[in-house]
Structures are given as structure tokens and as C-alpha cells.
Coordinates of C-alpha atoms in Angstrom, one line a residue:
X1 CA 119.3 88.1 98.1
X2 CA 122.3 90.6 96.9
X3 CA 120.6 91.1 93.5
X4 CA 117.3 91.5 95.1
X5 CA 118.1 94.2 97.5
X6 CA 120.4 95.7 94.9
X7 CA 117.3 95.9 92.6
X8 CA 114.6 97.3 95.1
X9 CA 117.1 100.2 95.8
X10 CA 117.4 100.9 92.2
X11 CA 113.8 101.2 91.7
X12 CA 114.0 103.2 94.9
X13 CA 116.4 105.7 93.2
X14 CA 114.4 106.0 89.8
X15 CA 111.0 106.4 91.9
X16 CA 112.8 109.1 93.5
X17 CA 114.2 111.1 90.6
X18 CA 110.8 110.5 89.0
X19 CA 109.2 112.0 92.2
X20 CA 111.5 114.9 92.2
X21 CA 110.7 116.0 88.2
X22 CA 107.3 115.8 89.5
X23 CA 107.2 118.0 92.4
X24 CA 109.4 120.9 90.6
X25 CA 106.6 121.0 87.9
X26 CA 103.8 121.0 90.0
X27 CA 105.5 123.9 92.3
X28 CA 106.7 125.6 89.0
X29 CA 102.8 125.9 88.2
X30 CA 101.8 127.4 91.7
X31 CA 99.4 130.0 90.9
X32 CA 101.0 132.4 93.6
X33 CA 103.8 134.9 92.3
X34 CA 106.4 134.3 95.2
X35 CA 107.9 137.8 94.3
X36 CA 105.0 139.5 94.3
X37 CA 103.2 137.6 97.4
X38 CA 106.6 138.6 99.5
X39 CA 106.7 142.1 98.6
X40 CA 102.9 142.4 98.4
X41 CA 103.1 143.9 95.2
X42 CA 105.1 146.7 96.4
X43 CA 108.4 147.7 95.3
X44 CA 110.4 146.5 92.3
X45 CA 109.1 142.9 91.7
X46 CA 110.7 142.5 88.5
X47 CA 114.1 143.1 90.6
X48 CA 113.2 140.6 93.8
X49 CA 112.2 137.7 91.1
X50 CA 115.8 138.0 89.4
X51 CA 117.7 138.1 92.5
X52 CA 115.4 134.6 94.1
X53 CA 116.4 133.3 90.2
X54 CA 112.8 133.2 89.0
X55 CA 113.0 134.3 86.0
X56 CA 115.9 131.3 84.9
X57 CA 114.5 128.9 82.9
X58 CA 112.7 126.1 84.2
X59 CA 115.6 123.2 83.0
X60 CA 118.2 125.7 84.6
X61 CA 115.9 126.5 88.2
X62 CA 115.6 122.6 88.6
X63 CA 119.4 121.5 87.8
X64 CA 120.0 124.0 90.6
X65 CA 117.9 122.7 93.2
X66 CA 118.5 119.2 92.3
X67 CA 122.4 119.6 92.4
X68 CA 121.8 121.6 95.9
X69 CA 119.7 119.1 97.3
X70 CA 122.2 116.2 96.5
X71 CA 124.6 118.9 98.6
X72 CA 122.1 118.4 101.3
X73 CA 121.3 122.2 100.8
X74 CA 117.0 122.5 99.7
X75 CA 117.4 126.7 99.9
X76 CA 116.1 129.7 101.9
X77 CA 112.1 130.2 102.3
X78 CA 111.1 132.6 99.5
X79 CA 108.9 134.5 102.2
X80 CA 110.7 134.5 105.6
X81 CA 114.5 134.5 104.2
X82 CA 115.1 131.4 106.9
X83 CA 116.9 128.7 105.7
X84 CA 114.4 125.3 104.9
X85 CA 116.0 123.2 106.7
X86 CA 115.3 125.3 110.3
X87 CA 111.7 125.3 109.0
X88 CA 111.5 121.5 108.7
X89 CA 113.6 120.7 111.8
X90 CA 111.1 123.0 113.8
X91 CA 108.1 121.5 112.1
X92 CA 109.8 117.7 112.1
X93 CA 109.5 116.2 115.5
X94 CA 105.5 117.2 115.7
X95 CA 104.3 115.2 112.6
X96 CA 107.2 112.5 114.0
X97 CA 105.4 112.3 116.9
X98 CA 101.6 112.2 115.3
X99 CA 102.4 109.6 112.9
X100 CA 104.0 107.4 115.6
X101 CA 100.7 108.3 117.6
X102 CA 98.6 106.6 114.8
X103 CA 100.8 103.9 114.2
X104 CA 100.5 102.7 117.9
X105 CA 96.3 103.0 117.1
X106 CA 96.4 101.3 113.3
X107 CA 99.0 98.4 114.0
X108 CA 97.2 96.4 117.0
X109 CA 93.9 97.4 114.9
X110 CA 94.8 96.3 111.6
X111 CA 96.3 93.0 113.1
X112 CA 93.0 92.4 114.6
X113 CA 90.8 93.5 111.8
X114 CA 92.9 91.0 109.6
X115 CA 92.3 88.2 111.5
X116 CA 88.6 89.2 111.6
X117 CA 88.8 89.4 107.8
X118 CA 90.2 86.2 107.2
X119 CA 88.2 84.0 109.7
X120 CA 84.9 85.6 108.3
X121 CA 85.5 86.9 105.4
X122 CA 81.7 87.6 104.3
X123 CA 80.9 89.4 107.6
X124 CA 83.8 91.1 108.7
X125 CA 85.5 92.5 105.2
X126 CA 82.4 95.1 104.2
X127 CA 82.6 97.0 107.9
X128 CA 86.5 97.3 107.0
X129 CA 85.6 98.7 103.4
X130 CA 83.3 101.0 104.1
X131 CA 85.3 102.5 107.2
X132 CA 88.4 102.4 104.7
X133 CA 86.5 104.5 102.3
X134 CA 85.1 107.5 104.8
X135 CA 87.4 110.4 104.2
X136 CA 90.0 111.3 106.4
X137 CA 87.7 114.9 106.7
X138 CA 84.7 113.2 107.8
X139 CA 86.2 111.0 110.5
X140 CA 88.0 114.3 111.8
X141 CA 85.1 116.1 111.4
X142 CA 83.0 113.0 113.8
X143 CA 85.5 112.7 116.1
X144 CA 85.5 116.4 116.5
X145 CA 81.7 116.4 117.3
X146 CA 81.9 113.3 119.8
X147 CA 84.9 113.5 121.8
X148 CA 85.3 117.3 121.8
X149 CA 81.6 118.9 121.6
X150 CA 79.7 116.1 123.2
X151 CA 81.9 114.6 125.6
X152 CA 84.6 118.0 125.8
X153 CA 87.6 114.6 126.5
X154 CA 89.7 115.9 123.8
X155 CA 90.5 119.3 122.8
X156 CA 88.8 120.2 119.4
X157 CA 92.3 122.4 117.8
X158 CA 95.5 120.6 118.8
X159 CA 97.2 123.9 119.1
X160 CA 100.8 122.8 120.3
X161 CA 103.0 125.7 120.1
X162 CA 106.1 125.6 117.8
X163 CA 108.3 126.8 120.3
X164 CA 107.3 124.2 122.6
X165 CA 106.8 120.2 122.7
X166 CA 103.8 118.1 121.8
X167 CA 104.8 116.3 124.5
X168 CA 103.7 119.1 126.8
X169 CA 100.3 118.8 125.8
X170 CA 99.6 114.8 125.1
X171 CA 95.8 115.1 124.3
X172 CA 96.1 117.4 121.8
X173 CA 97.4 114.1 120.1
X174 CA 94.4 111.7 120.6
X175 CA 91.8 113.2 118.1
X176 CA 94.7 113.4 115.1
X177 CA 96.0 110.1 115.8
X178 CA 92.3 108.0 115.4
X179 CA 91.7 110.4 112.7
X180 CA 94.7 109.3 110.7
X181 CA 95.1 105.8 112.3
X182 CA 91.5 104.1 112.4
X183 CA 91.1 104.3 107.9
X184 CA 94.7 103.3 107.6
X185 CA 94.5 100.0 110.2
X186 CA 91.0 99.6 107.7
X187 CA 92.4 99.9 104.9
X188 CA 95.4 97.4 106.0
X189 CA 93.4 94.8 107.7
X190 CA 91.2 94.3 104.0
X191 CA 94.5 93.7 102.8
X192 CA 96.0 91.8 105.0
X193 CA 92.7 89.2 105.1
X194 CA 93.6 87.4 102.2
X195 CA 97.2 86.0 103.9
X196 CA 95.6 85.0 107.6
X197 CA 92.8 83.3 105.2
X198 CA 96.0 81.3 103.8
X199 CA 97.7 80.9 106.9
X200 CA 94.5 79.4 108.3
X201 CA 93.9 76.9 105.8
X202 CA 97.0 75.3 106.5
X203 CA 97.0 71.9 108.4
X204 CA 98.9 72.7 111.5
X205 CA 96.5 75.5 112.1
X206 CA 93.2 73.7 111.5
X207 CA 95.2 70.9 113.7
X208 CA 95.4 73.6 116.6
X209 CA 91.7 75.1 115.9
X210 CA 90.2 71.3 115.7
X211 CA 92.3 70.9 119.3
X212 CA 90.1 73.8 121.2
X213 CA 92.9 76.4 121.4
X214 CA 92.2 79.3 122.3
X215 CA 91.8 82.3 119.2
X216 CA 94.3 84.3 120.6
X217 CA 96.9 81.2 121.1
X218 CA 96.3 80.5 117.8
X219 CA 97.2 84.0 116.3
X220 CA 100.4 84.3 118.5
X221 CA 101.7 80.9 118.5
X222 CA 100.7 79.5 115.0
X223 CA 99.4 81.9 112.9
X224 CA 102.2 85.3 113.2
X225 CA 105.3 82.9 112.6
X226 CA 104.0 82.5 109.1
X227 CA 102.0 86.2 108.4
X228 CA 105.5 87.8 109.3
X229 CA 106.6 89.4 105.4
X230 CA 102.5 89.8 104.5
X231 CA 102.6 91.5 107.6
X232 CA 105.7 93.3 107.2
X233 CA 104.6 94.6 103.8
X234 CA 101.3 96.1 104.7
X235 CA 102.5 97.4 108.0
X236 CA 104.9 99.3 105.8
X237 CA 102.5 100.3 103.5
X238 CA 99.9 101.6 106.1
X239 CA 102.9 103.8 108.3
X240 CA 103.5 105.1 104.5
X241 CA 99.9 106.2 103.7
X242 CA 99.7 107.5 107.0
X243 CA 102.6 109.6 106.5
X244 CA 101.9 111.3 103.4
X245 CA 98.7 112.1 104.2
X246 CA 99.0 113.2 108.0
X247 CA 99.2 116.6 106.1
X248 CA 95.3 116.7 105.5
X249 CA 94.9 115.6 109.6
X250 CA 97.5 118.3 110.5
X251 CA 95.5 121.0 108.7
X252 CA 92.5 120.1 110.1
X253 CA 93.0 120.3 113.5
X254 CA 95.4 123.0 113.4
X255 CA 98.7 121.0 114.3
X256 CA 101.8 122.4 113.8
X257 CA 103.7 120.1 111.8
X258 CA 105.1 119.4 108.4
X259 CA 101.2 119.7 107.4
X260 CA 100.6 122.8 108.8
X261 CA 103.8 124.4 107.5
X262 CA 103.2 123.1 103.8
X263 CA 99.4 124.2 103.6
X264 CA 100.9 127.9 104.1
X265 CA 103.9 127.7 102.0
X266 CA 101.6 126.8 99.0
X267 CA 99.2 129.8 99.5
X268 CA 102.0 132.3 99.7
X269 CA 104.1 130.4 97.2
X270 CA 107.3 129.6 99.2
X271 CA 108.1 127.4 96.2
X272 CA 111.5 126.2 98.4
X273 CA 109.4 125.4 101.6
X274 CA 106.7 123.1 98.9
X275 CA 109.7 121.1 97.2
X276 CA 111.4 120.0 100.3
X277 CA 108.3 118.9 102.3
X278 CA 106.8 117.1 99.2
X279 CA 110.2 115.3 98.8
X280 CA 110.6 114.8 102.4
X281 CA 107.3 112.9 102.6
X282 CA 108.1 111.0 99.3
X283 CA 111.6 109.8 100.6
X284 CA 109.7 108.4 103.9
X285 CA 107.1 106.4 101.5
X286 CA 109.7 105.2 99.2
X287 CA 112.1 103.9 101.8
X288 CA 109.3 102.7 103.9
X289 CA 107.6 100.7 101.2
X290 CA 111.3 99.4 100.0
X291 CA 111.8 98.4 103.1
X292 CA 108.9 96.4 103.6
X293 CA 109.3 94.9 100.4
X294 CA 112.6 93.5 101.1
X295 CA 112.0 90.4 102.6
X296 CA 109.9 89.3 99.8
X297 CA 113.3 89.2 97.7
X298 CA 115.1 86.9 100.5
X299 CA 114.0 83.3 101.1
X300 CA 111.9 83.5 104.0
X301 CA 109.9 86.0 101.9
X302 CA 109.8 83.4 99.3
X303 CA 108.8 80.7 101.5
X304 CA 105.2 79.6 100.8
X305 CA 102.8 79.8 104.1
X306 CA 103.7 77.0 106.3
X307 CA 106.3 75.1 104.9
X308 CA 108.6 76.1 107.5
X309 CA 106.4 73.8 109.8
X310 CA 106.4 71.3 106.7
X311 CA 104.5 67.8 108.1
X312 CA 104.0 69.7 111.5
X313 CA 100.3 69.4 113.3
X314 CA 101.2 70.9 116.3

């Protein structure tokens, strides 16, 4: 189990260095002069890009940030002089709160749509594709046209101040949270078909089934004791997706989050601003998806589907 978990950290730590070259490249090849856009081409550029260090070589700019970031330190904003990590805390608790939002709508429907999946495979696993498939645009854009211009429940822009709380205006939360929460529990449930198909073919189950139980007695009491590292894995695996791309939601209905605040540092090039919210998302996949995958490497993960109720036909 040691030597397992010591391994899924390690590939934790190289997925994260490999993320980090990554992002540094693709923020060294922003199209937008930060120099230039904070000055607005007035004044002595040439000066302002050798005092933010952008004209250092590219090896010498990322040893920099990578050393400051191990310091805890990701830099100033390039645009408002504020240091990043104010920007993020401000930004923080809003997308913390959206992604908890659609986590409380996707779990209890992927759950259900994997049962569906794996009772009736043939009828219920195309609906799931083809919902998994819609862009996250287009479901925002329908929810936007139902809920707020045809039945005006939910407001259309989830304007939450960024000064103020989320919490303070609870609705503004609805629309972004189906939006980013129905694909995802989609996209989950298809995966997590396959393993309540398994679980269901096992004797004790079809002993249970054959007995009249009731379908929802024979999910809690028989079928999640032996889904629980399946359903560890793609519930990690669903939060994650939903995290990195609750950027896309946040920027469609206006939210003020992480989303928000990334979409504008990339059009005015607050290279700084980019890197840390790119990592910061990547750091929540990574350890989210490790952490799912860790009880594969221990022996209940290992345990084939029903052997801990071995002979059992309950």
C-alpha cells in the first residue's frame, strides 16, 4: 500500500512539473505585449518590460517563477501592480462555491444515471452520450432561454459582486451549477455503467433481485458496498473536469470567479495572473484524480466485485 501511494504521488509530482513547463510556454506565446497593454503604448515600453523582467530569456523568466512559486510567492499582476495571490483569494471562494454547487447536482445524478446504464445498458447509455457530448455553451445557452427568458426563475447574468458573497445572492448559483453539473454527472454515469453492470451480475445481487427487493434497497444495501473505489474514481474524476472547466461556465454567465478573472488576464496579458490560475486549476485535477486513484493501489481497491460477500446470497 506504501509503495503504491508512494508511486501515485510521484507521478503526481512529474504530471505537475510537466504541467508547469506547459503553462509558462503557452503564456510566454500570449499574443498581448503586457508592457505595452499596461502602458497603452504610451511612455517608454522598452523601459517597463526590463524592469517586469521581460526581456530575460525564457529559461531564466521560468527558473524565476518556478523557484518563487516553490516559495509560495506566484508574483504581482503585470496590469494592476496587486500581488496574485489577493487576486485569487478574492476570486477563490466564488468558483469554490460554484463547483461545490454542481457537484451537489452531478453526484446524486451520475449515481442514478449509472445504475440506469448498467441495468439497461441498450436504452439508457445513448441518452447519457449524447447529453455528455452537448457543449457546455449550448446547455448554458438553453438553460439561459428556459429558466431565465421563459420562465424569468433564474437570473440570466450571475452578477455576484466581488466585494460581496455568493452567498448573498443564492440563485445567481442555479443556472451555472446545471450548466456545469448535468454533462459532467453524463459523462460519469457512461462511465460508471460498466461496474454496476458487474456488480449486478454477481450472485448475491441477482439473489436479492430474484427475492422482489425493492431497486432502491438493492442499490443501497447490496449494490454501493461493492461500487465504492469505481465510484470513488469517477466521482473524482467528474469534480476534476468540473473544475477545470467551470472557467468556460464562469465566463458565460458573467460570474466572478477564477474564470472570470483568467478570461481578462489573457486579453490584457497579465502573464502572472494566467500561470497561477492555470496551475491552480491543474493542482486541484491532479490531487483530485490522485486521490481517487488511491484506493485502487490498496486491497480493497484490488478486491474483485463481490468477493467480500464470497458464498453470500443474501
Amino acid at each position: 500500500m506504501l509503495l503504491g501511494t508512494a508511486r501515485a504521488l510521484g507521478r503526481a509530482a512529474l504530471v505537475l512539473t510537466a504541467v508547469s513547463v506547459l503553462v509558462f510556454l503557452a503564456t510566454a506565446a500570449l499574443p498581448v505585449d503586457p508592457a505595452r497593454a499596461r502602458t497603452g503604448g504610451r511612455g517608454d515600453v522598452t523601459a517597463l518590460r526590463a524592469e517586469l523582467g521581460l526581456d530575460r530569456p525564457p529559461w531564466t523568466r521560468f527558473a524565476g517563477w518556478a523557484g518563487d512559486l516553490l516559495r509560495g510567492d506566484p508574483g504581482v499582476s503585470l496590469v494592476s501592480g496587486r500581488p496574485v495571490t489577493d487576486l485569487l483569494a478574492a476570486r477563490l471562494p466564488a468558483t469554490l462555491a460554484l463547483v461545490a454547487a454542481a457537484a451537489l447536482v452531478a453526484l446524486p445524478l451520475l449515481l442514478a444515471g449509472g445504475w440506469a446504464a448498467g441495468r439497461r445498458p441498450r436504452t439508457a447509455a445513448p441518452p447519457l452520450v449524447a447529453v455528455a457530448a452537448v457543449p457546455q455553451v449550448v446547455v448554458a445557452t438553453g438553460l439561459v432561454a428556459v429558466f431565465a427568458g421563459v420562465l424569468g426563475w433564474f437570473p440570466a447574468v450571475s452578477f455576484v459582486p466581488v466585494s460581496g458573497s455568493v452567498w448573498d445572492r443564492p440563485e445567481a448559483l442555479v443556472l451555472p451549477a446545471l450548466a456545469l453539473g448535468v454533462p459532467a454527472a453524463a459523462f460519469g454515469a457512461g462511465l460508471l455503467g460498466g461496474a454496476v453492470a458487474d456488480a449486478l451480475a454477481l450472485p448475491h445481487v441477482r439473489a436479492a433481485r430474484v427475492r422482489g427487493l425493492p431497486e432502491p434497497v438493492v442499490l443501497l444495501r447490496h449494490v454501493l458496498p461493492d461500487l465504492g473505489a469505481p465510484l470513488l474514481r469517477v466521482s473524482g474524476l467528474v469534480v476534476a473536469g468540473m473544475t477545470a472547466s467551470s472557467a468556460l461556465v464562469e465566463t458565460v454567465f458573467g460570474y466572478a470567479g477564477l474564470g472570470e478573472l483568467l478570461v481578462g488576464a489573457v486579453s490584457t496579458g497579465d502573464v502572472p495572473v494566467v500561470q497561477a490560475i492555470a496551475l491552480l486549476s491543474a493542482v486541484v485535477v491532479v490531487v483530485t484524480s490522485t486521490a481517487a486513484d488511491l484506493p485502487a493501489g490498496t486491497p480493497l481497491g484490488r478486491t474483485p466485485l463481490g468477493s467480500t460477500r464470497s458464498g453470500s446470497t443474501r
